[in-house]
C-alpha cells in the first residue's frame, strides 16, 4: 500500500474528524479575506475602549486661547501707549512744603488754556481767543483718598488768598504768575495740606474726553441760556456732548451765586465722566476703549512724579468721591463773596491732613456755606 495521503473521502484514515473534499481553485478565489487584526495586536485582543476626541475641539480651544491672549495684550497695550502721550510738567515746589501726610491728595486743575484748539473750534466752543501766557485756572479742586471716605473739595477760583511773592489776590492768579509750581505752593501755604500729585486738563481736553465717552449726564435745575459760555439747555437731566458739558462747567453768569454754583456744576460733570468711564462697556467696546484712552492722553498734563498707578488711583478716587459713600463739597465759606470761613475751613483742612475724612460731617456742603 502506498503511504501517500490519498485525496477524497479517506481522510478519516489519517486522523481527520470528517471527510473533506478538495476545494476547487476557482471557488477559493471567491472566499472573503481573513479577518486579520491590525499591526501590533493579536487575534483575541480586545479593541481599545472609549471614543477618540475629535480634533476640532482641540482646535477650538486653541483659537479661543489665542483670542483671550490677544485681548489681554490689547487691554494692556492701549493704556501703555496712552501713558507715553501725556505731557509731564514739574509741579513740585523746591522748598517750604508741608511734611508728608497720610493718604494721598491730588490737585485737579481745569485751565482755560486754548492749547490744541483751532480758531474754528474756539469759536464753536465759545472760549474766545487764546490771550497767550499760561492762562488761568477755571477749576481748582483737591481730591483726597485714604482710610476714610474719598473727598473732592472745590476751591472757587475767585477765593482771596495769599500768593507767595504777589500778596493777597484771587487764587487762580497763582497759575498765571508761576504755573503749576506756584499754584501748588499757594494751596499748600493757605491750607496746610500737602499736594502729592498734580493733574491738569484744558478746555479742549474736557471736550475730547466727554465725546469719547459718548456724552455725559447733566441735570440743570432750570432752563439756561448763557451768551458768554454758549450754554443753551433745558431743565432736567439730559445727555450732554463735549461742547455742552464744557459750557455747563464754565457758566456762572446765569446764577445769582456765580462761582459758588459753577463749582457745583463742575463737580457734577466730573462725577458723570468718572461714572461713565468706569462702566464695563468702556472696556468691552474696543473702539470706545481706544477713543477714551486717546482723548484722555491728549488732554492731560500731569506732574512728572505721577506714576501710572497713581493716575489709576486718581480715577478710582474721583469716582468714589462722587458716589454714595464719598464726599464732594466746596471749601467752607463765610459768605457769597467766596471768603473762606476762618473757623470751619481750618477744621476741614485739619481732617484732610490727618486722613480723618470720616469726621468731616456737616463741614462738607455743596455750596460751602454752613447748613442752616
Short mmCIF file of C-alpha atoms in Angstrom, two decimals:
data_model
loop_
_atom_site.label_atom_id
_atom_site.label_comp_id
_atom_site.label_asym_id
_atom_site.label_seq_id
_atom_site.Cartn_x
_atom_site.Cartn_y
_atom_site.Cartn_z
CA UNK A 1 0.00 0.00 0.00
CA UNK A 2 1.27 3.42 -0.85
CA UNK A 3 1.95 5.76 2.14
CA UNK A 4 0.97 8.76 0.04
CA UNK A 5 -2.02 10.54 1.52
CA UNK A 6 -4.95 9.94 -0.74
CA UNK A 7 -7.40 12.57 -1.84
CA UNK A 8 -11.09 12.17 -1.46
CA UNK A 9 -13.14 10.74 1.36
CA UNK A 10 -10.43 8.67 3.07
CA UNK A 11 -9.14 11.38 5.36
CA UNK A 12 -10.53 9.58 8.41
CA UNK A 13 -7.83 7.02 7.98
CA UNK A 14 -5.28 9.74 8.70
CA UNK A 15 -6.85 11.27 11.84
CA UNK A 16 -9.28 13.73 10.33
CA UNK A 17 -12.67 14.03 12.00
CA UNK A 18 -14.65 14.48 8.89
CA UNK A 19 -14.02 13.65 5.36
CA UNK A 20 -13.08 16.61 3.32
CA UNK A 21 -13.26 17.34 -0.28
CA UNK A 22 -10.80 19.45 -2.14
CA UNK A 23 -11.94 22.97 -2.84
CA UNK A 24 -11.76 23.85 -6.46
CA UNK A 25 -9.22 26.54 -7.24
CA UNK A 26 -11.91 28.68 -8.88
CA UNK A 27 -14.13 28.67 -5.69
CA UNK A 28 -11.18 29.52 -3.40
CA UNK A 29 -10.69 32.81 -5.18
CA UNK A 30 -14.27 33.81 -4.29
CA UNK A 31 -13.80 33.46 -0.49
CA UNK A 32 -13.61 36.67 1.63
CA UNK A 33 -10.17 37.65 3.00
CA UNK A 34 -9.42 36.52 6.55
CA UNK A 35 -10.30 38.98 9.39
CA UNK A 36 -6.77 39.84 10.41
CA UNK A 37 -6.01 42.13 13.40
CA UNK A 38 -4.20 45.46 12.84
CA UNK A 39 -0.42 45.56 13.32
CA UNK A 40 0.63 45.31 16.96
CA UNK A 41 -2.42 43.33 18.04
CA UNK A 42 -3.05 39.64 18.18
CA UNK A 43 -6.14 37.63 17.49
CA UNK A 44 -8.42 37.69 20.53
CA UNK A 45 -7.20 41.08 21.88
CA UNK A 46 -9.99 43.45 22.96
CA UNK A 47 -10.43 46.62 20.84
CA UNK A 48 -9.39 49.91 22.54
CA UNK A 49 -12.15 51.35 24.74
CA UNK A 50 -13.61 54.90 24.56
CA UNK A 51 -14.25 57.17 21.56
CA UNK A 52 -11.45 59.22 20.11
CA UNK A 53 -11.64 63.00 20.83
CA UNK A 54 -12.29 64.96 17.69
CA UNK A 55 -9.52 67.28 16.64
CA UNK A 56 -11.95 70.12 16.04
CA UNK A 57 -12.44 70.54 19.80
CA UNK A 58 -8.70 70.94 20.34
CA UNK A 59 -8.52 73.49 17.54
CA UNK A 60 -11.45 75.44 19.03
CA UNK A 61 -9.76 75.67 22.42
CA UNK A 62 -6.52 76.78 20.85
CA UNK A 63 -8.23 79.54 18.87
CA UNK A 64 -10.14 80.68 21.98
CA UNK A 65 -6.90 80.84 23.98
CA UNK A 66 -5.21 82.89 21.27
CA UNK A 67 -8.15 85.34 21.21
CA UNK A 68 -8.08 85.75 25.01
CA UNK A 69 -4.35 86.38 24.97
CA UNK A 70 -4.70 88.93 22.17
CA UNK A 71 -7.46 90.74 24.12
CA UNK A 72 -5.31 90.92 27.27
CA UNK A 73 -2.39 92.30 25.26
CA UNK A 74 -4.75 94.88 23.71
CA UNK A 75 -6.08 95.97 27.14
CA UNK A 76 -2.52 96.49 28.41
CA UNK A 77 -1.03 97.99 25.25
CA UNK A 78 -3.60 100.77 24.80
CA UNK A 79 -3.11 102.48 28.21
CA UNK A 80 0.65 101.90 27.95
CA UNK A 81 0.66 103.74 24.62
CA UNK A 82 -1.62 106.47 26.02
CA UNK A 83 0.69 106.99 29.00
CA UNK A 84 3.50 107.94 26.64
CA UNK A 85 1.33 110.66 25.07
CA UNK A 86 0.57 112.51 28.33
CA UNK A 87 2.52 115.73 28.86
CA UNK A 88 4.59 115.84 32.06
CA UNK A 89 5.29 119.09 33.98
CA UNK A 90 7.32 120.00 37.04
CA UNK A 91 4.73 120.87 39.68
CA UNK A 92 6.72 120.30 42.87
CA UNK A 93 7.89 123.41 44.80
CA UNK A 94 11.56 123.29 45.75
CA UNK A 95 11.08 124.21 49.42
CA UNK A 96 8.69 125.35 52.13
CA UNK A 97 6.36 122.40 51.77
CA UNK A 98 4.30 120.65 54.48
CA UNK A 99 5.67 117.33 55.74
CA UNK A 100 4.41 114.02 54.37
CA UNK A 101 0.81 113.27 55.37
CA UNK A 102 -1.26 110.05 55.48
CA UNK A 103 -3.39 109.23 52.46
CA UNK A 104 -2.95 110.78 49.02
CA UNK A 105 -4.04 114.27 47.94
CA UNK A 106 -4.35 115.24 44.27
CA UNK A 107 -4.62 118.76 42.92
CA UNK A 108 -7.03 118.74 39.98
CA UNK A 109 -6.82 121.81 37.76
CA UNK A 110 -9.00 122.79 34.82
CA UNK A 111 -7.17 125.53 32.96
CA UNK A 112 -8.66 127.97 30.46
CA UNK A 113 -5.84 127.20 28.05
CA UNK A 114 -6.93 127.02 24.40
CA UNK A 115 -3.85 124.94 23.59
CA UNK A 116 -4.62 122.50 20.78
CA UNK A 117 -7.83 124.24 19.69
CA UNK A 118 -8.11 125.71 16.21
CA UNK A 119 -9.72 129.13 15.73
CA UNK A 120 -12.81 127.39 14.37
CA UNK A 121 -13.02 125.21 17.49
CA UNK A 122 -12.52 128.22 19.77
CA UNK A 123 -15.45 129.88 18.04
CA UNK A 124 -17.63 126.77 18.21
CA UNK A 125 -16.90 126.25 21.91
CA UNK A 126 -17.31 129.98 22.71
CA UNK A 127 -13.96 130.02 24.50
CA UNK A 128 -12.70 133.21 22.90
CA UNK A 129 -9.19 133.52 21.50
CA UNK A 130 -6.01 132.50 23.24
CA UNK A 131 -4.63 135.50 25.13
CA UNK A 132 -1.18 133.97 25.39
CA UNK A 133 0.79 133.13 28.50
CA UNK A 134 -0.17 130.28 30.80
CA UNK A 135 -3.82 131.24 31.12
CA UNK A 136 -5.77 130.92 34.35
CA UNK A 137 -7.49 128.11 36.18
CA UNK A 138 -11.27 127.90 35.92
CA UNK A 139 -11.31 124.76 38.08
CA UNK A 140 -9.29 124.10 41.24
CA UNK A 141 -10.08 121.02 43.33
CA UNK A 142 -8.38 118.91 45.98
CA UNK A 143 -9.11 115.18 45.85
CA UNK A 144 -8.08 113.22 48.94
CA UNK A 145 -8.21 109.44 49.30
CA UNK A 146 -7.10 107.35 52.25
CA UNK A 147 -8.52 105.39 55.16
CA UNK A 148 -11.83 107.27 55.21
CA UNK A 149 -14.28 108.38 52.51
CA UNK A 150 -12.72 109.99 49.44
CA UNK A 151 -13.41 113.72 49.31
CA UNK A 152 -13.46 116.13 46.36
CA UNK A 153 -13.27 119.75 47.55
CA UNK A 154 -13.65 122.74 45.23
CA UNK A 155 -11.65 125.92 45.77
CA UNK A 156 -13.55 128.70 43.92
CA UNK A 157 -11.21 130.49 41.53
CA UNK A 158 -12.15 133.91 42.97
CA UNK A 159 -11.09 132.94 46.52
CA UNK A 160 -8.87 135.63 48.02
CA UNK A 161 -5.65 134.09 49.35
CA UNK A 162 -2.00 134.99 49.91
CA UNK A 163 0.11 134.11 46.86
CA UNK A 164 3.82 133.88 47.74
CA UNK A 165 5.63 136.87 46.24
CA UNK A 166 2.44 138.53 44.96
CA UNK A 167 0.38 139.37 48.02
CA UNK A 168 -3.34 138.80 48.54
CA UNK A 169 -5.32 138.22 45.36
CA UNK A 170 -7.54 135.69 43.61
CA UNK A 171 -6.24 132.13 43.85
CA UNK A 172 -6.41 131.44 40.11
CA UNK A 173 -3.85 134.19 39.51
CA UNK A 174 -1.19 131.93 41.01
CA UNK A 175 -1.25 129.73 37.91
CA UNK A 176 -0.93 132.75 35.62
CA UNK A 177 2.01 134.12 37.63
CA UNK A 178 4.01 130.95 38.17
CA UNK A 179 2.31 127.95 36.62
CA UNK A 180 1.71 124.64 38.42
CA UNK A 181 4.56 125.13 40.91
CA UNK A 182 3.27 128.41 42.28
CA UNK A 183 -0.32 127.16 42.35
CA UNK A 184 0.72 124.10 44.39
CA UNK A 185 2.79 126.27 46.73
CA UNK A 186 -0.12 128.72 47.17
CA UNK A 187 -2.59 125.95 48.05
CA UNK A 188 -0.17 124.28 50.46
CA UNK A 189 0.55 127.58 52.19
CA UNK A 190 -3.12 128.51 52.64
CA UNK A 191 -4.46 125.07 53.59
CA UNK A 192 -1.52 123.26 55.17
CA UNK A 193 -2.42 120.25 53.01
CA UNK A 194 0.45 118.64 51.11
CA UNK A 195 -0.26 118.06 47.41
CA UNK A 196 1.08 114.67 46.37
CA UNK A 197 0.13 114.60 42.67
CA UNK A 198 -0.85 117.17 40.07
CA UNK A 199 -3.42 116.62 37.27
CA UNK A 200 -4.44 119.30 34.76
CA UNK A 201 -6.92 119.31 31.87
CA UNK A 202 -7.62 122.13 29.40
CA UNK A 203 -10.78 123.24 27.59
CA UNK A 204 -10.16 121.03 24.57
CA UNK A 205 -9.30 118.08 26.79
CA UNK A 206 -12.63 118.11 28.56
CA UNK A 207 -14.49 118.16 25.25
CA UNK A 208 -12.48 115.22 23.86
CA UNK A 209 -12.94 113.07 26.95
CA UNK A 210 -16.71 113.65 27.07
CA UNK A 211 -17.14 112.98 23.36
CA UNK A 212 -15.04 109.81 23.56
CA UNK A 213 -17.45 108.53 26.23
CA UNK A 214 -20.46 109.23 24.05
CA UNK A 215 -21.61 112.15 26.22
CA UNK A 216 -22.33 112.55 29.95
CA UNK A 217 -25.42 113.24 32.01
CA UNK A 218 -26.12 116.72 33.41
CA UNK A 219 -29.18 117.78 35.40
CA UNK A 220 -29.71 121.57 35.33
CA UNK A 221 -32.42 122.68 37.75
CA UNK A 222 -33.68 125.38 35.40
CA UNK A 223 -33.64 126.43 31.75
CA UNK A 224 -30.28 128.07 31.00
CA UNK A 225 -29.23 130.22 28.06
CA UNK A 226 -25.91 131.98 28.53
CA UNK A 227 -24.21 134.04 25.83
CA UNK A 228 -20.73 134.08 27.39
CA UNK A 229 -20.33 130.30 27.74
CA UNK A 230 -22.56 129.41 24.79
CA UNK A 231 -24.77 127.25 27.01
CA UNK A 232 -28.35 126.61 25.89
CA UNK A 233 -30.05 123.73 27.74
CA UNK A 234 -33.48 122.81 29.02
CA UNK A 235 -34.35 122.00 32.63
CA UNK A 236 -33.89 118.38 33.75
CA UNK A 237 -31.47 115.50 33.25
CA UNK A 238 -30.10 115.05 29.73
CA UNK A 239 -27.10 113.76 27.81
CA UNK A 240 -24.54 116.46 27.00
CA UNK A 241 -21.80 116.22 24.40
CA UNK A 242 -18.37 117.71 24.94
CA UNK A 243 -19.34 121.22 23.81
CA UNK A 244 -22.37 121.40 26.11
CA UNK A 245 -20.52 119.84 29.05
CA UNK A 246 -17.75 122.45 28.74
CA UNK A 247 -20.26 125.31 28.57
CA UNK A 248 -22.12 123.89 31.58
CA UNK A 249 -18.84 123.77 33.53
CA UNK A 250 -17.89 127.33 32.59
CA UNK A 251 -21.24 129.04 33.05
CA UNK A 252 -21.60 131.31 36.07
CA UNK A 253 -23.42 134.43 34.85
CA UNK A 254 -26.76 132.60 34.85
CA UNK A 255 -26.63 132.13 38.62
CA UNK A 256 -27.09 134.60 41.44
CA UNK A 257 -24.29 132.88 43.36
CA UNK A 258 -21.94 132.99 40.33
CA UNK A 259 -18.77 130.96 41.08
CA UNK A 260 -20.33 129.12 44.02
CA UNK A 261 -22.83 127.45 41.69
CA UNK A 262 -20.28 126.95 38.94
CA UNK A 263 -18.02 124.75 41.10
CA UNK A 264 -21.03 122.54 41.83
CA UNK A 265 -21.66 122.16 38.09
CA UNK A 266 -18.01 121.30 37.57
CA UNK A 267 -18.17 118.51 40.16
CA UNK A 268 -21.36 117.25 38.54
CA UNK A 269 -19.66 116.95 35.15
CA UNK A 270 -16.56 115.30 36.64
CA UNK A 271 -18.69 112.82 38.54
CA UNK A 272 -20.60 111.93 35.39
CA UNK A 273 -17.34 111.46 33.47
CA UNK A 274 -15.96 109.16 36.19
CA UNK A 275 -19.18 107.16 36.32
CA UNK A 276 -19.26 106.70 32.54
CA UNK A 277 -15.55 105.87 32.31
CA UNK A 278 -15.74 103.03 34.86
CA UNK A 279 -18.62 101.35 33.00
CA UNK A 280 -17.75 97.82 31.78
CA UNK A 281 -18.84 98.93 28.31
CA UNK A 282 -15.79 101.21 28.16
CA UNK A 283 -13.55 98.11 28.28
CA UNK A 284 -15.77 95.71 26.34
CA UNK A 285 -16.13 98.07 23.37
CA UNK A 286 -12.65 98.26 21.78
CA UNK A 287 -13.48 101.38 19.76
CA UNK A 288 -14.64 103.27 22.86
CA UNK A 289 -11.68 101.94 24.85
CA UNK A 290 -9.21 103.34 22.34
CA UNK A 291 -11.17 106.58 21.93
CA UNK A 292 -11.24 107.27 25.68
CA UNK A 293 -7.55 106.50 26.08
CA UNK A 294 -6.67 108.72 23.12
CA UNK A 295 -8.90 111.57 24.29
CA UNK A 296 -7.61 111.49 27.85
CA UNK A 297 -3.93 111.17 26.95
CA UNK A 298 -4.07 114.07 24.52
CA UNK A 299 -5.73 116.37 27.03
CA UNK A 300 -3.88 115.80 30.29
CA UNK A 301 -0.82 117.41 31.85
CA UNK A 302 0.44 115.72 34.99
CA UNK A 303 3.28 116.18 37.45
CA UNK A 304 6.46 114.48 36.32
CA UNK A 305 6.47 112.41 39.52
CA UNK A 306 2.96 110.99 38.95
CA UNK A 307 3.10 107.25 38.23
CA UNK A 308 0.64 105.21 36.13
CA UNK A 309 -0.58 103.58 39.34
CA UNK A 310 -1.15 106.99 40.96
CA UNK A 311 -3.18 108.14 37.95
CA UNK A 312 -5.26 104.96 38.11
CA UNK A 313 -5.90 105.53 41.83
CA UNK A 314 -6.88 109.11 41.00
CA UNK A 315 -9.60 107.89 38.63
CA UNK A 316 -10.93 105.46 41.23
CA UNK A 317 -10.90 108.11 44.00
CA UNK A 318 -12.68 110.62 41.75
CA UNK A 319 -15.45 108.11 41.12
CA UNK A 320 -15.64 107.19 44.81
CA UNK A 321 -15.88 110.82 45.94
CA UNK A 322 -18.94 111.35 43.74
CA UNK A 323 -20.53 108.05 44.80
CA UNK A 324 -22.86 107.30 47.68
CA UNK A 325 -20.14 106.90 50.31
CA UNK A 326 -17.94 109.75 49.10
CA UNK A 327 -17.83 113.44 49.94
CA UNK A 328 -17.98 116.27 47.42
CA UNK A 329 -18.23 119.84 48.64
CA UNK A 330 -16.94 123.39 48.41
CA UNK A 331 -14.32 124.74 50.81
CA UNK A 332 -16.18 126.15 53.85
CA UNK A 333 -17.18 129.75 53.03
CA UNK A 334 -18.22 132.66 55.20
CA UNK A 335 -20.28 134.47 52.57
CA UNK A 336 -21.19 134.68 48.89
CA UNK A 337 -18.05 136.73 48.29
CA UNK A 338 -16.23 133.34 48.47
CA UNK A 339 -14.30 134.31 51.58
CA UNK A 340 -13.08 131.18 53.35
CA UNK A 341 -14.66 130.65 56.76
CA UNK A 342 -11.94 131.39 59.37
CA UNK A 343 -13.20 128.64 61.72
CA UNK A 344 -14.79 125.92 59.60
CA UNK A 345 -12.22 125.91 56.78
CA UNK A 346 -9.19 125.20 59.03
CA UNK A 347 -11.14 122.35 60.67
CA UNK A 348 -11.83 120.82 57.25
CA UNK A 349 -8.17 121.16 56.26
CA UNK A 350 -7.05 119.53 59.52
CA UNK A 351 -9.26 116.47 58.98
CA UNK A 352 -7.83 116.04 55.49
CA UNK A 353 -4.25 116.46 56.72
CA UNK A 354 -4.77 113.76 59.34
CA UNK A 355 -6.65 111.50 56.91
CA UNK A 356 -9.75 111.64 59.12
CA UNK A 357 -12.31 112.44 56.46
CA UNK A 358 -14.81 110.25 58.32
CA UNK A 359 -15.10 113.07 60.89
CA UNK A 360 -15.78 115.93 58.45
CA UNK A 361 -19.55 115.57 58.72
CA UNK A 362 -21.57 118.79 58.31
CA UNK A 363 -18.46 120.80 57.37
CA UNK A 364 -18.93 119.38 53.85
CA UNK A 365 -21.70 121.24 51.99
CA UNK A 366 -22.37 121.64 48.27
CA UNK A 367 -22.05 125.42 48.28
CA UNK A 368 -19.56 125.74 51.15
CA UNK A 369 -21.98 127.70 53.30
CA UNK A 370 -22.96 126.34 56.75
CA UNK A 371 -26.08 124.23 56.99
CA UNK A 372 -28.98 126.23 58.41
#
